[in-house]
PDB file of C-alpha atoms in Angstrom:
ATOM      1  CA  UNK A   1     130.108 119.214 156.537  1.00 33.00           C
ATOM      2  CA  UNK A   2     127.533 121.838 158.311  1.00 39.00           C
ATOM      3  CA  UNK A   3     128.705 124.070 161.724  1.00 44.00           C
ATOM      4  CA  UNK A   4     131.859 123.152 159.885  1.00 43.00           C
ATOM      5  CA  UNK A   5     132.504 119.718 161.609  1.00 41.00           C
ATOM      6  CA  UNK A   6     133.871 117.187 159.648  1.00 43.00           C
ATOM      7  CA  UNK A   7     133.746 113.385 160.472  1.00 45.00           C
ATOM      8  CA  UNK A   8     132.085 109.839 159.547  1.00 45.00           C
ATOM      9  CA  UNK A   9     128.293 109.884 159.109  1.00 49.00           C
ATOM     10  CA  UNK A  10     126.419 107.814 161.707  1.00 45.00           C
ATOM     11  CA  UNK A  11     123.052 106.933 161.087  1.00 44.00           C
ATOM     12  CA  UNK A  12     120.051 105.395 164.696  1.00 41.00           C
ATOM     13  CA  UNK A  13     116.332 105.075 164.564  1.00 38.00           C
ATOM     14  CA  UNK A  14     114.753 107.526 167.156  1.00 42.00           C
ATOM     15  CA  UNK A  15     111.610 107.880 168.215  1.00 41.00           C
ATOM     16  CA  UNK A  16     109.278 110.405 168.774  1.00 47.00           C
ATOM     17  CA  UNK A  17     105.635 111.231 169.537  1.00 45.00           C
ATOM     18  CA  UNK A  18     103.186 108.381 169.177  1.00 47.00           C
ATOM     19  CA  UNK A  19     105.914 105.880 168.962  1.00 40.00           C
ATOM     20  CA  UNK A  20     106.804 107.301 165.345  1.00 46.00           C
ATOM     21  CA  UNK A  21     110.484 106.679 164.382  1.00 41.00           C
ATOM     22  CA  UNK A  22     112.796 108.548 161.819  1.00 47.00           C
ATOM     23  CA  UNK A  23     116.033 107.276 160.403  1.00 47.00           C
ATOM     24  CA  UNK A  24     118.338 109.946 161.781  1.00 47.00           C
ATOM     25  CA  UNK A  25     121.585 111.038 160.087  1.00 53.00           C
ATOM     26  CA  UNK A  26     124.557 112.951 161.910  1.00 49.00           C
ATOM     27  CA  UNK A  27     128.090 113.703 161.735  1.00 49.00           C
ATOM     28  CA  UNK A  28     130.690 112.021 163.862  1.00 41.00           C
ATOM     29  CA  UNK A  29     133.635 114.128 164.835  1.00 43.00           C
ATOM     30  CA  UNK A  30     137.189 113.042 163.677  1.00 39.00           C
ATOM     31  CA  UNK A  31     138.933 114.703 167.158  1.00 40.00           C
ATOM     32  CA  UNK A  32     136.006 113.693 169.305  1.00 42.00           C
ATOM     33  CA  UNK A  33     135.568 116.370 171.178  1.00 52.00           C
ATOM     34  CA  UNK A  34     134.335 119.946 170.332  1.00 67.00           C
ATOM     35  CA  UNK A  35     136.187 123.389 169.625  1.00 87.00           C
ATOM     36  CA  UNK A  36     136.162 126.231 171.803  1.00 91.00           C
ATOM     37  CA  UNK A  37     133.334 127.936 169.199  1.00 93.00           C
ATOM     38  CA  UNK A  38     131.655 125.407 169.329  1.00 92.00           C
ATOM     39  CA  UNK A  39     131.840 124.841 172.981  1.00 93.00           C
ATOM     40  CA  UNK A  40     129.830 128.255 172.917  1.00 95.00           C
ATOM     41  CA  UNK A  41     127.870 128.977 169.510  1.00 96.00           C
ATOM     42  CA  UNK A  42     127.316 125.838 168.618  1.00 96.00           C
ATOM     43  CA  UNK A  43     124.018 124.438 168.149  1.00 95.00           C
ATOM     44  CA  UNK A  44     122.557 121.335 166.128  1.00 96.00           C
ATOM     45  CA  UNK A  45     119.272 121.629 163.649  1.00 96.00           C
ATOM     46  CA  UNK A  46     116.646 118.288 163.137  1.00 96.00           C
ATOM     47  CA  UNK A  47     115.947 118.357 159.024  1.00 95.00           C
ATOM     48  CA  UNK A  48     113.638 115.395 159.078  1.00 94.00           C
ATOM     49  CA  UNK A  49     111.799 114.729 155.727  1.00 92.00           C
ATOM     50  CA  UNK A  50     108.306 112.909 154.930  1.00 89.00           C
ATOM     51  CA  UNK A  51     106.593 111.071 152.067  1.00 86.00           C
ATOM     52  CA  UNK A  52     103.331 109.539 151.684  1.00 82.00           C
ATOM     53  CA  UNK A  53     105.107 105.561 150.973  1.00 76.00           C
ATOM     54  CA  UNK A  54     108.650 106.135 152.833  1.00 77.00           C
ATOM     55  CA  UNK A  55     109.589 106.370 156.811  1.00 80.00           C
ATOM     56  CA  UNK A  56     110.485 109.379 157.573  1.00 84.00           C
ATOM     57  CA  UNK A  57     114.078 109.992 157.170  1.00 87.00           C
ATOM     58  CA  UNK A  58     115.998 112.683 159.252  1.00 91.00           C
ATOM     59  CA  UNK A  59     119.528 114.913 159.538  1.00 93.00           C
ATOM     60  CA  UNK A  60     121.271 115.926 162.427  1.00 95.00           C
ATOM     61  CA  UNK A  61     123.179 119.607 161.482  1.00 95.00           C
ATOM     62  CA  UNK A  62     125.594 121.135 163.358  1.00 96.00           C
ATOM     63  CA  UNK A  63     125.611 125.350 163.456  1.00 96.00           C
ATOM     64  CA  UNK A  64     127.428 127.751 164.894  1.00 96.00           C
ATOM     65  CA  UNK A  65     124.724 130.501 162.954  1.00 97.00           C
ATOM     66  CA  UNK A  66     121.654 130.334 161.743  1.00 97.00           C
ATOM     67  CA  UNK A  67     120.971 132.188 158.324  1.00 97.00           C
ATOM     68  CA  UNK A  68     117.598 134.017 159.134  1.00 97.00           C
ATOM     69  CA  UNK A  69     115.308 134.663 155.341  1.00 96.00           C
ATOM     70  CA  UNK A  70     113.861 137.326 155.377  1.00 97.00           C
ATOM     71  CA  UNK A  71     113.249 138.456 152.489  1.00 95.00           C
ATOM     72  CA  UNK A  72     108.588 137.437 152.447  1.00 95.00           C
ATOM     73  CA  UNK A  73     106.484 140.587 153.353  1.00 95.00           C
ATOM     74  CA  UNK A  74     105.179 138.076 156.200  1.00 95.00           C
ATOM     75  CA  UNK A  75     108.411 138.283 158.372  1.00 98.00           C
ATOM     76  CA  UNK A  76     109.017 141.462 159.965  1.00 97.00           C
ATOM     77  CA  UNK A  77     110.206 140.402 163.320  1.00 98.00           C
ATOM     78  CA  UNK A  78     112.982 138.203 164.556  1.00 98.00           C
ATOM     79  CA  UNK A  79     109.959 135.554 165.632  1.00 98.00           C
ATOM     80  CA  UNK A  80     108.382 135.500 162.429  1.00 98.00           C
ATOM     81  CA  UNK A  81     111.750 134.945 160.462  1.00 98.00           C
ATOM     82  CA  UNK A  82     112.251 131.652 162.973  1.00 98.00           C
ATOM     83  CA  UNK A  83     109.004 130.402 162.424  1.00 97.00           C
ATOM     84  CA  UNK A  84     109.537 130.242 158.888  1.00 97.00           C
ATOM     85  CA  UNK A  85     112.558 129.095 159.565  1.00 97.00           C
ATOM     86  CA  UNK A  86     110.921 125.661 161.602  1.00 96.00           C
ATOM     87  CA  UNK A  87     107.824 125.662 159.283  1.00 96.00           C
ATOM     88  CA  UNK A  88     107.263 122.864 157.111  1.00 95.00           C
ATOM     89  CA  UNK A  89     107.740 123.056 153.386  1.00 94.00           C
ATOM     90  CA  UNK A  90     106.660 121.160 150.542  1.00 92.00           C
ATOM     91  CA  UNK A  91     108.993 119.469 148.200  1.00 88.00           C
ATOM     92  CA  UNK A  92     108.540 118.287 144.670  1.00 88.00           C
ATOM     93  CA  UNK A  93     110.031 116.142 143.156  1.00 84.00           C
ATOM     94  CA  UNK A  94     111.661 114.517 145.918  1.00 84.00           C
ATOM     95  CA  UNK A  95     113.584 110.827 145.076  1.00 78.00           C
ATOM     96  CA  UNK A  96     113.803 109.089 148.235  1.00 74.00           C
ATOM     97  CA  UNK A  97     117.015 107.321 148.629  1.00 73.00           C
ATOM     98  CA  UNK A  98     116.815 104.189 146.517  1.00 71.00           C
ATOM     99  CA  UNK A  99     114.304 104.966 144.938  1.00 74.00           C
ATOM    100  CA  UNK A 100     113.324 105.790 141.187  1.00 74.00           C
ATOM    101  CA  UNK A 101     109.881 107.644 142.148  1.00 78.00           C
ATOM    102  CA  UNK A 102     109.594 111.078 142.823  1.00 82.00           C
ATOM    103  CA  UNK A 103     107.015 112.576 145.035  1.00 85.00           C
ATOM    104  CA  UNK A 104     106.109 115.668 146.910  1.00 88.00           C
ATOM    105  CA  UNK A 105     107.657 115.825 150.321  1.00 91.00           C
ATOM    106  CA  UNK A 106     107.201 117.639 153.082  1.00 93.00           C
ATOM    107  CA  UNK A 107     110.451 119.189 155.479  1.00 94.00           C
ATOM    108  CA  UNK A 108     111.219 120.760 158.143  1.00 96.00           C
ATOM    109  CA  UNK A 109     113.845 121.969 160.220  1.00 97.00           C
ATOM    110  CA  UNK A 110     114.055 122.299 164.094  1.00 96.00           C
ATOM    111  CA  UNK A 111     116.107 123.309 166.806  1.00 96.00           C
ATOM    112  CA  UNK A 112     117.966 119.821 168.359  1.00 95.00           C
ATOM    113  CA  UNK A 113     120.346 120.750 170.435  1.00 95.00           C
ATOM    114  CA  UNK A 114     120.551 124.217 172.214  1.00 95.00           C
ATOM    115  CA  UNK A 115     123.425 126.703 172.014  1.00 95.00           C
ATOM    116  CA  UNK A 116     124.763 128.696 174.868  1.00 95.00           C
ATOM    117  CA  UNK A 117     124.904 131.514 172.699  1.00 97.00           C
ATOM    118  CA  UNK A 118     122.803 131.875 169.301  1.00 98.00           C
ATOM    119  CA  UNK A 119     123.815 133.334 166.975  1.00 98.00           C
ATOM    120  CA  UNK A 120     120.665 134.393 164.059  1.00 98.00           C
ATOM    121  CA  UNK A 121     122.461 136.233 161.376  1.00 98.00           C
ATOM    122  CA  UNK A 122     119.640 137.866 158.969  1.00 98.00           C
ATOM    123  CA  UNK A 123     119.846 137.086 155.544  1.00 96.00           C
ATOM    124  CA  UNK A 124     119.721 141.166 154.343  1.00 96.00           C
ATOM    125  CA  UNK A 125     121.914 140.644 151.272  1.00 94.00           C
ATOM    126  CA  UNK A 126     120.872 139.464 147.700  1.00 90.00           C
ATOM    127  CA  UNK A 127     122.135 137.760 144.793  1.00 87.00           C
ATOM    128  CA  UNK A 128     120.875 137.099 141.447  1.00 84.00           C
ATOM    129  CA  UNK A 129     120.884 137.706 137.853  1.00 83.00           C
ATOM    130  CA  UNK A 130     120.826 141.749 138.501  1.00 79.00           C
ATOM    131  CA  UNK A 131     123.290 141.564 140.835  1.00 83.00           C
ATOM    132  CA  UNK A 132     123.559 142.471 144.744  1.00 87.00           C
ATOM    133  CA  UNK A 133     121.652 143.982 147.007  1.00 91.00           C
ATOM    134  CA  UNK A 134     120.297 145.083 150.184  1.00 93.00           C
ATOM    135  CA  UNK A 135     117.460 144.243 152.146  1.00 94.00           C
ATOM    136  CA  UNK A 136     116.469 147.723 153.898  1.00 94.00           C
ATOM    137  CA  UNK A 137     113.380 146.060 155.362  1.00 95.00           C
ATOM    138  CA  UNK A 138     113.055 147.012 159.335  1.00 96.00           C
ATOM    139  CA  UNK A 139     112.953 143.977 161.409  1.00 98.00           C
ATOM    140  CA  UNK A 140     112.389 143.836 165.188  1.00 98.00           C
ATOM    141  CA  UNK A 141     113.368 142.088 167.951  1.00 98.00           C
ATOM    142  CA  UNK A 142     113.353 142.407 171.861  1.00 97.00           C
ATOM    143  CA  UNK A 143     115.543 141.968 174.398  1.00 97.00           C
ATOM    144  CA  UNK A 144     114.502 138.789 175.583  1.00 96.00           C
ATOM    145  CA  UNK A 145     113.912 135.934 172.923  1.00 97.00           C
ATOM    146  CA  UNK A 146     111.630 133.394 173.671  1.00 95.00           C
ATOM    147  CA  UNK A 147     111.610 129.904 171.436  1.00 95.00           C
ATOM    148  CA  UNK A 148     108.643 128.479 170.823  1.00 93.00           C
ATOM    149  CA  UNK A 149     107.605 125.011 171.318  1.00 91.00           C
ATOM    150  CA  UNK A 150     106.969 124.425 167.705  1.00 92.00           C
ATOM    151  CA  UNK A 151     111.104 125.518 166.865  1.00 94.00           C
ATOM    152  CA  UNK A 152     111.885 123.059 169.051  1.00 94.00           C
ATOM    153  CA  UNK A 153     112.504 119.295 168.226  1.00 92.00           C
ATOM    154  CA  UNK A 154     110.885 115.979 169.656  1.00 88.00           C
ATOM    155  CA  UNK A 155     113.761 115.452 172.203  1.00 85.00           C
ATOM    156  CA  UNK A 156     115.730 118.864 172.206  1.00 88.00           C
ATOM    157  CA  UNK A 157     118.811 117.422 174.155  1.00 76.00           C
ATOM    158  CA  UNK A 158     119.427 120.597 176.815  1.00 74.00           C
ATOM    159  CA  UNK A 159     115.879 121.725 177.198  1.00 79.00           C
ATOM    160  CA  UNK A 160     116.299 122.915 181.055  1.00 67.00           C
ATOM    161  CA  UNK A 161     113.095 122.529 182.739  1.00 62.00           C
ATOM    162  CA  UNK A 162     111.019 123.845 179.210  1.00 64.00           C
ATOM    163  CA  UNK A 163     113.533 126.787 179.276  1.00 67.00           C
ATOM    164  CA  UNK A 164     114.715 127.937 176.084  1.00 90.00           C
ATOM    165  CA  UNK A 165     114.885 131.621 177.220  1.00 94.00           C
ATOM    166  CA  UNK A 166     117.680 133.920 175.703  1.00 96.00           C
ATOM    167  CA  UNK A 167     119.033 137.223 177.036  1.00 96.00           C
ATOM    168  CA  UNK A 168     120.168 139.839 174.042  1.00 97.00           C
ATOM    169  CA  UNK A 169     123.697 140.731 174.474  1.00 97.00           C
ATOM    170  CA  UNK A 170     124.777 141.892 170.866  1.00 98.00           C
ATOM    171  CA  UNK A 171     123.813 143.931 168.074  1.00 98.00           C
ATOM    172  CA  UNK A 172     126.267 143.820 164.584  1.00 98.00           C
ATOM    173  CA  UNK A 173     124.547 146.138 161.607  1.00 97.00           C
ATOM    174  CA  UNK A 174     125.520 147.313 158.244  1.00 96.00           C
ATOM    175  CA  UNK A 175     125.705 150.702 157.164  1.00 95.00           C
ATOM    176  CA  UNK A 176     125.415 150.764 153.749  1.00 92.00           C
ATOM    177  CA  UNK A 177     122.949 151.076 150.166  1.00 89.00           C
ATOM    178  CA  UNK A 178     124.594 147.717 149.057  1.00 88.00           C
ATOM    179  CA  UNK A 179     127.166 144.710 150.314  1.00 88.00           C
ATOM    180  CA  UNK A 180     129.982 146.079 148.033  1.00 86.00           C
ATOM    181  CA  UNK A 181     130.343 149.214 150.201  1.00 86.00           C
ATOM    182  CA  UNK A 182     129.765 150.719 153.690  1.00 90.00           C
ATOM    183  CA  UNK A 183     131.072 149.125 156.953  1.00 93.00           C
ATOM    184  CA  UNK A 184     129.968 147.502 160.204  1.00 97.00           C
ATOM    185  CA  UNK A 185     129.412 148.969 163.781  1.00 98.00           C
ATOM    186  CA  UNK A 186     128.281 146.579 167.309  1.00 98.00           C
ATOM    187  CA  UNK A 187     126.564 147.084 170.599  1.00 98.00           C
ATOM    188  CA  UNK A 188     127.674 145.372 173.012  1.00 98.00           C
ATOM    189  CA  UNK A 189     125.920 144.715 176.101  1.00 97.00           C
ATOM    190  CA  UNK A 190     128.658 144.886 178.974  1.00 95.00           C
ATOM    191  CA  UNK A 191     128.613 143.240 182.271  1.00 87.00           C
ATOM    192  CA  UNK A 192     125.288 140.723 181.835  1.00 79.00           C
ATOM    193  CA  UNK A 193     121.871 141.207 182.377  1.00 78.00           C
ATOM    194  CA  UNK A 194     120.786 144.271 183.042  1.00 84.00           C
ATOM    195  CA  UNK A 195     124.456 145.793 182.264  1.00 92.00           C
ATOM    196  CA  UNK A 196     125.298 149.118 179.919  1.00 97.00           C
ATOM    197  CA  UNK A 197     125.165 149.245 176.209  1.00 98.00           C
ATOM    198  CA  UNK A 198     127.938 150.164 174.515  1.00 98.00           C
ATOM    199  CA  UNK A 199     128.431 151.327 170.839  1.00 98.00           C
ATOM    200  CA  UNK A 200     131.388 150.416 168.968  1.00 98.00           C
ATOM    201  CA  UNK A 201     132.126 152.690 165.600  1.00 97.00           C
ATOM    202  CA  UNK A 202     135.683 152.045 164.662  1.00 95.00           C
ATOM    203  CA  UNK A 203     137.724 153.403 167.281  1.00 96.00           C
ATOM    204  CA  UNK A 204     134.762 155.105 168.678  1.00 97.00           C
ATOM    205  CA  UNK A 205     133.279 153.845 171.809  1.00 98.00           C
ATOM    206  CA  UNK A 206     130.412 156.018 173.320  1.00 98.00           C
ATOM    207  CA  UNK A 207     127.109 154.147 175.495  1.00 98.00           C
ATOM    208  CA  UNK A 208     123.759 153.832 174.021  1.00 98.00           C
ATOM    209  CA  UNK A 209     120.539 153.609 175.430  1.00 97.00           C
ATOM    210  CA  UNK A 210     118.941 150.074 175.186  1.00 97.00           C
ATOM    211  CA  UNK A 211     115.576 151.686 173.334  1.00 97.00           C
ATOM    212  CA  UNK A 212     118.313 152.744 170.659  1.00 97.00           C
ATOM    213  CA  UNK A 213     120.033 149.415 169.907  1.00 98.00           C
ATOM    214  CA  UNK A 214     116.933 147.556 169.679  1.00 98.00           C
ATOM    215  CA  UNK A 215     115.548 150.181 166.570  1.00 96.00           C
ATOM    216  CA  UNK A 216     118.956 148.911 164.560  1.00 93.00           C
ATOM    217  CA  UNK A 217     118.217 147.205 161.076  1.00 95.00           C
ATOM    218  CA  UNK A 218     120.564 144.503 162.757  1.00 98.00           C
ATOM    219  CA  UNK A 219     122.858 141.918 160.687  1.00 97.00           C
ATOM    220  CA  UNK A 220     123.257 139.935 162.876  1.00 98.00           C
ATOM    221  CA  UNK A 221     122.107 139.552 166.752  1.00 99.00           C
ATOM    222  CA  UNK A 222     123.885 137.610 169.675  1.00 98.00           C
ATOM    223  CA  UNK A 223     121.642 135.910 172.582  1.00 98.00           C
ATOM    224  CA  UNK A 224     122.983 134.676 175.626  1.00 96.00           C
ATOM    225  CA  UNK A 225     120.996 131.597 177.284  1.00 93.00           C
ATOM    226  CA  UNK A 226     119.136 132.592 180.497  1.00 90.00           C
ATOM    227  CA  UNK A 227     120.556 130.153 182.765  1.00 78.00           C
ATOM    228  CA  UNK A 228     117.617 128.559 185.237  1.00 62.00           C
TER     229      UNK A 228
END
């Protein structure tokens, strides 16, 4: 199951703006609690499918990493990748549960629960009939990430006073031409906001300017929630 959390399925009706309701399904943890990993990195998405003649159907999906598609030419920044990830998309030949009729549907994924640390995976590795490859395109990112209201689902549970801002605390880069080769380095900010950045390359550790960190071709980004 998404986010690695197993358990029984639960179902409930959620009423959003304009008194529009949707049937929402999710997973109930079999352990009745959360792990240390999910307590820090765990969030949830709301995936909603709408068809012309049926009630909207929504699924709650837990995650610890958000996988962002950066392949389209329009995606040149993390913000653009998040906009793409949370924008409506059309599904052709969709068949609603209990129906034998295929129709066009609209699917949209939005953030429902925000994690303390948001991990973004920029999908640079490609896999296809021609083999594996890597996208070397630059994707800009900043020291602060502010999630737009359009990225958040109705009823997003832990947006404190409308605050959905994050500070960059870590960057992982992959160095190499293909997924099969190369190695990884990490830049980590120490000491909280305004702290010093450290560059880790195998057993070599050195300080690094934030400006240089922001110029890297990131593979993973770690953002920490800004406290009110």
